[in-house]
Amino acid sequence: MDMHNAENSLDYVGTYEGVLPCADCEGIATEITLNEDGTFVIKTVYQGKGNNEVYEEKGTYSWDEAGNMITLEGVKDAPFKYFVSENTITQLDLDGNFVTGDLESAYVLNKKAE
């Protein structure tokens, strides 16, 4: 059976960026690079809080059985599941569900042009 999914049919490797909502700051500038070898780098800056320090974490990512969602392994104290679409990844809540409501579109990171 030929099953098309994000893992086997999209050019998902690359860098995604955007500003995610933050409960106690102006926003979290986020950049996630997904590498072909199954590794990632995530860089975040909490805007309007502190000295704009860049926090960086590295690790590996894995796909769910359906091949449409990745889990960033080893990310501390933050959501770590993302739904992969054409040129975007969408941060999911801690249970792996889409965030709904007024801020729904704020959880989408867009792929940078190479």
Short mmCIF file of N, CA, C and O in Angstrom, two decimals:
data_model
loop_
_atom_site.label_atom_id
_atom_site.label_comp_id
_atom_site.label_asym_id
_atom_site.label_seq_id
_atom_site.Cartn_x
_atom_site.Cartn_y
_atom_site.Cartn_z
N MET A 1 0.84 -1.17 0.00
CA MET A 1 0.00 0.00 0.00
C MET A 1 0.89 1.25 0.00
O MET A 1 1.80 1.38 0.81
N ASP A 2 0.65 2.16 -0.92
CA ASP A 2 1.45 3.37 -1.06
C ASP A 2 0.85 4.49 -0.23
O ASP A 2 -0.17 5.04 -0.59
N MET A 3 1.48 4.79 0.89
CA MET A 3 0.97 5.82 1.79
C MET A 3 1.84 7.07 1.69
O MET A 3 3.02 7.03 2.04
N HIS A 4 1.27 8.13 1.21
CA HIS A 4 2.00 9.40 1.17
C HIS A 4 1.79 10.12 2.50
O HIS A 4 0.68 10.21 3.01
N ASN A 5 2.90 10.62 3.04
CA ASN A 5 2.82 11.40 4.27
C ASN A 5 3.92 12.46 4.24
O ASN A 5 4.69 12.53 3.28
N ALA A 6 4.01 13.27 5.26
CA ALA A 6 5.01 14.34 5.29
C ALA A 6 6.43 13.78 5.23
O ALA A 6 7.30 14.33 4.55
N GLU A 7 6.65 12.69 5.93
CA GLU A 7 8.00 12.12 6.01
C GLU A 7 8.52 11.68 4.65
O GLU A 7 9.68 11.90 4.32
N ASN A 8 7.66 11.08 3.83
CA ASN A 8 8.14 10.53 2.57
C ASN A 8 7.77 11.34 1.33
O ASN A 8 8.19 11.00 0.23
N SER A 9 7.00 12.42 1.47
CA SER A 9 6.61 13.15 0.26
C SER A 9 6.89 14.65 0.31
O SER A 9 6.73 15.32 -0.70
N LEU A 10 7.31 15.19 1.46
CA LEU A 10 7.60 16.62 1.55
C LEU A 10 9.10 16.86 1.70
O LEU A 10 9.81 16.05 2.28
N ASP A 11 9.55 18.00 1.20
CA ASP A 11 10.93 18.43 1.40
C ASP A 11 10.98 19.20 2.71
O ASP A 11 10.99 20.42 2.73
N TYR A 12 10.95 18.47 3.81
CA TYR A 12 10.83 19.09 5.13
C TYR A 12 12.17 19.54 5.72
O TYR A 12 12.21 20.33 6.65
N VAL A 13 13.29 19.01 5.20
CA VAL A 13 14.60 19.37 5.74
C VAL A 13 14.84 20.86 5.50
O VAL A 13 14.60 21.38 4.42
N GLY A 14 15.29 21.57 6.55
CA GLY A 14 15.55 22.99 6.43
C GLY A 14 15.33 23.71 7.75
O GLY A 14 15.18 23.08 8.80
N THR A 15 15.28 25.04 7.67
CA THR A 15 15.13 25.87 8.86
C THR A 15 13.78 26.57 8.85
O THR A 15 13.38 27.13 7.83
N TYR A 16 13.10 26.52 9.98
CA TYR A 16 11.78 27.12 10.16
C TYR A 16 11.89 28.20 11.23
O TYR A 16 12.62 28.03 12.21
N GLU A 17 11.14 29.30 11.05
CA GLU A 17 11.23 30.37 12.03
C GLU A 17 9.90 31.07 12.21
O GLU A 17 9.04 31.03 11.34
N GLY A 18 9.78 31.72 13.36
CA GLY A 18 8.60 32.49 13.69
C GLY A 18 8.67 32.94 15.13
O GLY A 18 9.64 32.67 15.83
N VAL A 19 7.64 33.66 15.56
CA VAL A 19 7.56 34.11 16.95
C VAL A 19 6.34 33.44 17.58
O VAL A 19 5.20 33.69 17.18
N LEU A 20 6.62 32.58 18.55
CA LEU A 20 5.56 31.83 19.22
C LEU A 20 5.04 32.62 20.42
O LEU A 20 5.76 33.43 21.00
N PRO A 21 3.78 32.40 20.79
CA PRO A 21 3.21 33.08 21.95
C PRO A 21 3.98 32.75 23.23
O PRO A 21 4.55 31.67 23.37
N CYS A 22 3.96 33.70 24.18
CA CYS A 22 4.65 33.54 25.45
C CYS A 22 3.76 34.08 26.55
O CYS A 22 3.19 35.17 26.42
N ALA A 23 3.63 33.33 27.64
CA ALA A 23 2.76 33.74 28.74
C ALA A 23 3.29 34.94 29.51
O ALA A 23 2.52 35.77 29.99
N ASP A 24 4.61 35.05 29.62
CA ASP A 24 5.17 36.13 30.44
C ASP A 24 6.25 36.95 29.72
O ASP A 24 7.14 37.51 30.35
N CYS A 25 6.15 37.02 28.38
CA CYS A 25 7.05 37.87 27.61
C CYS A 25 6.33 38.29 26.32
O CYS A 25 5.19 37.90 26.09
N GLU A 26 7.00 39.06 25.47
CA GLU A 26 6.37 39.57 24.24
C GLU A 26 6.22 38.50 23.16
O GLU A 26 5.42 38.64 22.25
N GLY A 27 7.00 37.47 23.24
CA GLY A 27 6.96 36.38 22.26
C GLY A 27 8.27 35.62 22.32
O GLY A 27 9.27 36.10 22.85
N ILE A 28 8.27 34.42 21.76
CA ILE A 28 9.47 33.60 21.75
C ILE A 28 9.92 33.46 20.29
O ILE A 28 9.31 32.71 19.52
N ALA A 29 10.96 34.21 19.92
CA ALA A 29 11.52 34.06 18.58
C ALA A 29 12.15 32.67 18.51
O ALA A 29 13.01 32.32 19.32
N THR A 30 11.68 31.88 17.55
CA THR A 30 12.06 30.47 17.49
C THR A 30 12.59 30.12 16.11
O THR A 30 12.00 30.50 15.10
N GLU A 31 13.69 29.40 16.09
CA GLU A 31 14.26 28.90 14.84
C GLU A 31 14.60 27.43 15.05
O GLU A 31 15.31 27.07 15.99
N ILE A 32 14.03 26.59 14.20
CA ILE A 32 14.27 25.14 14.29
C ILE A 32 14.84 24.67 12.96
O ILE A 32 14.25 24.92 11.91
N THR A 33 15.99 24.02 13.02
CA THR A 33 16.59 23.44 11.83
C THR A 33 16.46 21.93 11.92
O THR A 33 16.91 21.32 12.90
N LEU A 34 15.82 21.34 10.91
CA LEU A 34 15.69 19.89 10.80
C LEU A 34 16.70 19.41 9.77
O LEU A 34 16.67 19.85 8.61
N ASN A 35 17.59 18.53 10.18
CA ASN A 35 18.62 18.01 9.29
C ASN A 35 18.23 16.66 8.74
O ASN A 35 17.46 15.92 9.35
N GLU A 36 18.80 16.33 7.59
CA GLU A 36 18.48 15.08 6.91
C GLU A 36 18.86 13.85 7.73
O GLU A 36 18.25 12.80 7.60
N ASP A 37 19.86 13.99 8.60
CA ASP A 37 20.33 12.85 9.38
C ASP A 37 19.52 12.59 10.65
O ASP A 37 19.90 11.79 11.49
N GLY A 38 18.37 13.29 10.79
CA GLY A 38 17.50 13.07 11.94
C GLY A 38 17.87 13.88 13.16
O GLY A 38 17.38 13.62 14.26
N THR A 39 18.74 14.88 12.98
CA THR A 39 19.10 15.75 14.09
C THR A 39 18.42 17.11 13.92
O THR A 39 17.98 17.46 12.82
N PHE A 40 18.36 17.86 15.02
CA PHE A 40 17.78 19.20 14.97
C PHE A 40 18.59 20.15 15.83
O PHE A 40 19.34 19.73 16.72
N VAL A 41 18.40 21.44 15.55
CA VAL A 41 18.90 22.51 16.41
C VAL A 41 17.73 23.46 16.60
O VAL A 41 17.08 23.86 15.63
N ILE A 42 17.42 23.81 17.85
CA ILE A 42 16.37 24.78 18.12
C ILE A 42 17.00 25.95 18.88
O ILE A 42 17.74 25.75 19.84
N LYS A 43 16.74 27.16 18.39
CA LYS A 43 17.24 28.37 19.02
C LYS A 43 16.04 29.23 19.39
O LYS A 43 15.15 29.43 18.56
N THR A 44 16.02 29.71 20.63
CA THR A 44 14.91 30.55 21.08
C THR A 44 15.44 31.79 21.79
O THR A 44 16.48 31.75 22.44
N VAL A 45 14.69 32.89 21.62
CA VAL A 45 14.99 34.14 22.30
C VAL A 45 13.68 34.64 22.90
O VAL A 45 12.68 34.80 22.18
N TYR A 46 13.67 34.86 24.22
CA TYR A 46 12.48 35.37 24.89
C TYR A 46 12.49 36.89 24.74
O TYR A 46 13.30 37.58 25.34
N GLN A 47 11.58 37.41 23.90
CA GLN A 47 11.57 38.83 23.58
C GLN A 47 11.00 39.66 24.72
O GLN A 47 10.00 39.28 25.33
N GLY A 48 11.66 40.80 24.98
CA GLY A 48 11.19 41.70 26.01
C GLY A 48 11.45 41.21 27.42
O GLY A 48 10.83 41.67 28.38
N LYS A 49 12.34 40.26 27.56
CA LYS A 49 12.63 39.68 28.87
C LYS A 49 14.12 39.38 28.93
O LYS A 49 14.64 38.66 28.10
N GLY A 50 14.80 39.94 29.91
CA GLY A 50 16.23 39.65 30.05
C GLY A 50 17.06 40.37 29.01
O GLY A 50 16.72 41.44 28.52
N ASN A 51 18.13 39.72 28.60
CA ASN A 51 19.10 40.35 27.72
C ASN A 51 19.09 39.80 26.29
O ASN A 51 20.09 39.86 25.59
N ASN A 52 17.96 39.26 25.86
CA ASN A 52 17.83 38.67 24.52
C ASN A 52 18.82 37.53 24.29
O ASN A 52 19.31 37.34 23.19
N GLU A 53 19.10 36.79 25.34
CA GLU A 53 20.00 35.65 25.24
C GLU A 53 19.39 34.57 24.34
O GLU A 53 18.19 34.29 24.41
N VAL A 54 20.24 33.97 23.50
CA VAL A 54 19.80 32.89 22.62
C VAL A 54 20.00 31.56 23.35
O VAL A 54 21.11 31.25 23.78
N TYR A 55 18.92 30.82 23.51
CA TYR A 55 18.99 29.49 24.10
C TYR A 55 19.01 28.48 22.97
O TYR A 55 18.19 28.56 22.05
N GLU A 56 19.95 27.56 23.02
CA GLU A 56 20.10 26.59 21.94
C GLU A 56 20.08 25.17 22.50
O GLU A 56 20.72 24.89 23.51
N GLU A 57 19.31 24.32 21.85
CA GLU A 57 19.28 22.90 22.20
C GLU A 57 19.45 22.09 20.93
O GLU A 57 18.98 22.49 19.86
N LYS A 58 20.13 20.97 21.05
CA LYS A 58 20.35 20.07 19.92
C LYS A 58 19.90 18.68 20.33
O LYS A 58 19.89 18.33 21.51
N GLY A 59 19.53 17.90 19.34
CA GLY A 59 19.12 16.54 19.62
C GLY A 59 18.70 15.84 18.35
O GLY A 59 19.06 16.25 17.24
N THR A 60 17.91 14.80 18.53
CA THR A 60 17.38 14.06 17.39
C THR A 60 15.87 14.18 17.39
O THR A 60 15.26 14.49 18.41
N TYR A 61 15.28 13.96 16.22
CA TYR A 61 13.82 13.95 16.12
C TYR A 61 13.37 12.62 15.56
O TYR A 61 14.12 11.93 14.87
N SER A 62 12.14 12.27 15.91
CA SER A 62 11.56 11.03 15.41
C SER A 62 10.17 11.32 14.86
O SER A 62 9.53 12.29 15.24
N TRP A 63 9.74 10.47 13.95
CA TRP A 63 8.42 10.60 13.32
C TRP A 63 7.40 9.72 14.02
O TRP A 63 7.74 8.64 14.52
N ASP A 64 6.15 10.16 14.02
CA ASP A 64 5.09 9.30 14.53
C ASP A 64 4.79 8.21 13.49
O ASP A 64 5.32 8.24 12.37
N GLU A 65 3.95 7.26 13.84
CA GLU A 65 3.64 6.15 12.94
C GLU A 65 3.03 6.60 11.63
O GLU A 65 3.27 6.01 10.58
N ALA A 66 2.22 7.66 11.66
CA ALA A 66 1.56 8.15 10.45
C ALA A 66 2.53 8.92 9.55
O ALA A 66 2.24 9.15 8.38
N GLY A 67 3.67 9.33 10.11
CA GLY A 67 4.66 10.05 9.30
C GLY A 67 4.32 11.51 9.07
O GLY A 67 4.78 12.11 8.10
N ASN A 68 3.52 12.11 9.96
CA ASN A 68 3.12 13.52 9.79
C ASN A 68 3.54 14.42 10.95
O ASN A 68 3.43 15.63 10.85
N MET A 69 4.00 13.83 12.05
CA MET A 69 4.36 14.60 13.23
C MET A 69 5.74 14.18 13.70
O MET A 69 6.08 13.00 13.69
N ILE A 70 6.55 15.18 14.10
CA ILE A 70 7.85 14.87 14.64
C ILE A 70 7.88 15.21 16.13
O ILE A 70 7.16 16.09 16.59
N THR A 71 8.72 14.49 16.85
CA THR A 71 8.98 14.75 18.25
C THR A 71 10.45 15.10 18.38
O THR A 71 11.31 14.33 17.93
N LEU A 72 10.73 16.26 18.97
CA LEU A 72 12.11 16.65 19.23
C LEU A 72 12.52 15.99 20.54
O LEU A 72 11.97 16.28 21.60
N GLU A 73 13.47 15.08 20.46
CA GLU A 73 13.89 14.29 21.63
C GLU A 73 14.81 15.13 22.51
O GLU A 73 15.77 15.72 22.03
N GLY A 74 14.51 15.19 23.81
CA GLY A 74 15.38 15.82 24.76
C GLY A 74 15.17 17.30 24.99
O GLY A 74 15.94 17.92 25.72
N VAL A 75 14.14 17.91 24.39
CA VAL A 75 13.88 19.33 24.62
C VAL A 75 13.31 19.47 26.03
O VAL A 75 12.38 18.76 26.41
N LYS A 76 13.87 20.40 26.78
CA LYS A 76 13.46 20.58 28.18
C LYS A 76 12.41 21.68 28.32
O LYS A 76 12.53 22.72 27.68
N ASP A 77 11.43 21.47 29.15
CA ASP A 77 10.49 22.50 29.59
C ASP A 77 9.79 23.24 28.46
O ASP A 77 9.53 24.44 28.56
N ALA A 78 9.48 22.58 27.38
CA ALA A 78 8.81 23.25 26.26
C ALA A 78 8.06 22.21 25.43
O ALA A 78 8.40 21.03 25.44
N PRO A 79 7.04 22.66 24.69
CA PRO A 79 6.40 21.73 23.75
C PRO A 79 7.44 21.20 22.76
O PRO A 79 8.35 21.93 22.36
N PHE A 80 7.31 19.97 22.39
CA PHE A 80 8.35 19.34 21.58
C PHE A 80 7.78 18.54 20.41
O PHE A 80 8.49 17.81 19.76
N LYS A 81 6.48 18.70 20.14
CA LYS A 81 5.84 17.99 19.03
C LYS A 81 5.41 19.00 17.98
O LYS A 81 4.87 20.06 18.30
N TYR A 82 5.66 18.65 16.70
CA TYR A 82 5.35 19.55 15.59
C TYR A 82 4.70 18.75 14.46
O TYR A 82 5.17 17.67 14.11
N PHE A 83 3.63 19.32 13.90
CA PHE A 83 2.98 18.75 12.73
C PHE A 83 3.69 19.33 11.51
O PHE A 83 3.87 20.54 11.40
N VAL A 84 4.09 18.47 10.58
CA VAL A 84 4.87 18.89 9.42
C VAL A 84 3.95 19.02 8.20
O VAL A 84 3.24 18.08 7.84
N SER A 85 3.97 20.21 7.58
CA SER A 85 3.19 20.49 6.37
C SER A 85 4.13 21.04 5.30
O SER A 85 5.32 21.23 5.55
N GLU A 86 3.59 21.35 4.16
CA GLU A 86 4.39 21.94 3.08
C GLU A 86 4.90 23.31 3.52
O GLU A 86 4.13 24.24 3.71
N ASN A 87 6.21 23.43 3.71
CA ASN A 87 6.91 24.67 4.06
C ASN A 87 6.53 25.26 5.42
O ASN A 87 6.83 26.41 5.69
N THR A 88 5.88 24.49 6.28
CA THR A 88 5.58 24.94 7.64
C THR A 88 5.68 23.76 8.61
O THR A 88 5.52 22.61 8.21
N ILE A 89 5.94 24.10 9.87
CA ILE A 89 5.73 23.14 10.95
C ILE A 89 4.90 23.85 12.01
O ILE A 89 5.06 25.06 12.22
N THR A 90 3.97 23.13 12.60
CA THR A 90 3.05 23.72 13.57
C THR A 90 3.31 23.10 14.94
O THR A 90 3.25 21.88 15.10
N GLN A 91 3.62 23.96 15.92
CA GLN A 91 3.85 23.48 17.28
C GLN A 91 2.53 22.97 17.85
O GLN A 91 1.50 23.64 17.75
N LEU A 92 2.57 21.78 18.42
CA LEU A 92 1.40 21.17 19.04
C LEU A 92 1.50 21.32 20.55
O LEU A 92 2.55 21.64 21.09
N ASP A 93 0.39 21.09 21.23
CA ASP A 93 0.42 21.18 22.69
C ASP A 93 1.15 19.96 23.27
O ASP A 93 1.58 19.06 22.54
N LEU A 94 1.28 19.91 24.58
CA LEU A 94 2.04 18.84 25.22
C LEU A 94 1.46 17.46 24.99
O LEU A 94 2.14 16.45 25.12
N ASP A 95 0.16 17.40 24.64
CA ASP A 95 -0.49 16.11 24.35
C ASP A 95 -0.44 15.75 22.87
O ASP A 95 -0.99 14.73 22.46
N GLY A 96 0.18 16.62 22.04
CA GLY A 96 0.28 16.35 20.61
C GLY A 96 -0.94 16.79 19.83
O GLY A 96 -1.16 16.32 18.72
N ASN A 97 -1.73 17.70 20.38
CA ASN A 97 -2.93 18.20 19.70
C ASN A 97 -2.69 19.62 19.18
O ASN A 97 -1.88 20.36 19.73
N PHE A 98 -3.43 19.99 18.15
CA PHE A 98 -3.34 21.35 17.63
C PHE A 98 -3.88 22.33 18.67
O PHE A 98 -4.87 22.05 19.35
N VAL A 99 -3.22 23.48 18.79
CA VAL A 99 -3.72 24.56 19.63
C VAL A 99 -4.85 25.23 18.86
O VAL A 99 -4.72 25.50 17.67
N THR A 100 -5.97 25.49 19.51
CA THR A 100 -7.11 26.10 18.83
C THR A 100 -7.41 27.45 19.48
O THR A 100 -6.92 27.76 20.56
N GLY A 101 -8.22 28.23 18.81
CA GLY A 101 -8.61 29.52 19.36
C GLY A 101 -7.95 30.68 18.64
O GLY A 101 -7.39 30.53 17.55
N ASP A 102 -7.97 31.84 19.28
CA ASP A 102 -7.48 33.07 18.68
C ASP A 102 -6.00 33.01 18.29
O ASP A 102 -5.59 33.65 17.32
N LEU A 103 -5.20 32.27 19.04
CA LEU A 103 -3.76 32.22 18.77
C LEU A 103 -3.34 31.06 17.89
O LEU A 103 -2.15 30.83 17.69
N GLU A 104 -4.29 30.33 17.35
CA GLU A 104 -3.99 29.13 16.57
C GLU A 104 -2.92 29.36 15.51
O GLU A 104 -1.96 28.60 15.41
N SER A 105 -3.04 30.43 14.73
CA SER A 105 -2.09 30.67 13.64
C SER A 105 -0.72 31.12 14.14
O SER A 105 0.27 31.06 13.41
N ALA A 106 -0.62 31.52 15.41
CA ALA A 106 0.66 31.98 15.97
C ALA A 106 1.62 30.82 16.26
O ALA A 106 2.78 31.05 16.55
N TYR A 107 1.15 29.60 16.16
CA TYR A 107 1.99 28.44 16.46
C TYR A 107 2.62 27.83 15.21
O TYR A 107 3.23 26.76 15.27
N VAL A 108 2.50 28.51 14.08
CA VAL A 108 3.05 28.02 12.82
C VAL A 108 4.41 28.67 12.56
O VAL A 108 4.55 29.88 12.61
N LEU A 109 5.41 27.84 12.29
CA LEU A 109 6.73 28.31 11.90
C LEU A 109 6.89 28.09 10.41
O LEU A 109 6.53 27.03 9.88
N ASN A 110 7.42 29.08 9.70
CA ASN A 110 7.56 29.03 8.24
C ASN A 110 8.98 28.69 7.84
O ASN A 110 9.94 29.17 8.44
N LYS A 111 9.08 27.89 6.79
CA LYS A 111 10.40 27.47 6.29
C LYS A 111 11.08 28.66 5.62
O LYS A 111 10.49 29.37 4.82
N LYS A 112 12.35 28.85 5.97
CA LYS A 112 13.16 29.91 5.36
C LYS A 112 13.55 29.48 3.95
O LYS A 112 13.86 28.32 3.71
N ALA A 113 13.55 30.44 3.03
CA ALA A 113 14.02 30.16 1.68
C ALA A 113 15.52 29.92 1.74
O ALA A 113 16.24 30.57 2.49
N GLU A 114 15.98 28.98 0.95
CA GLU A 114 17.43 28.67 0.97
C GLU A 114 18.18 29.51 -0.02
O GLU A 114 17.72 29.96 -0.98
#
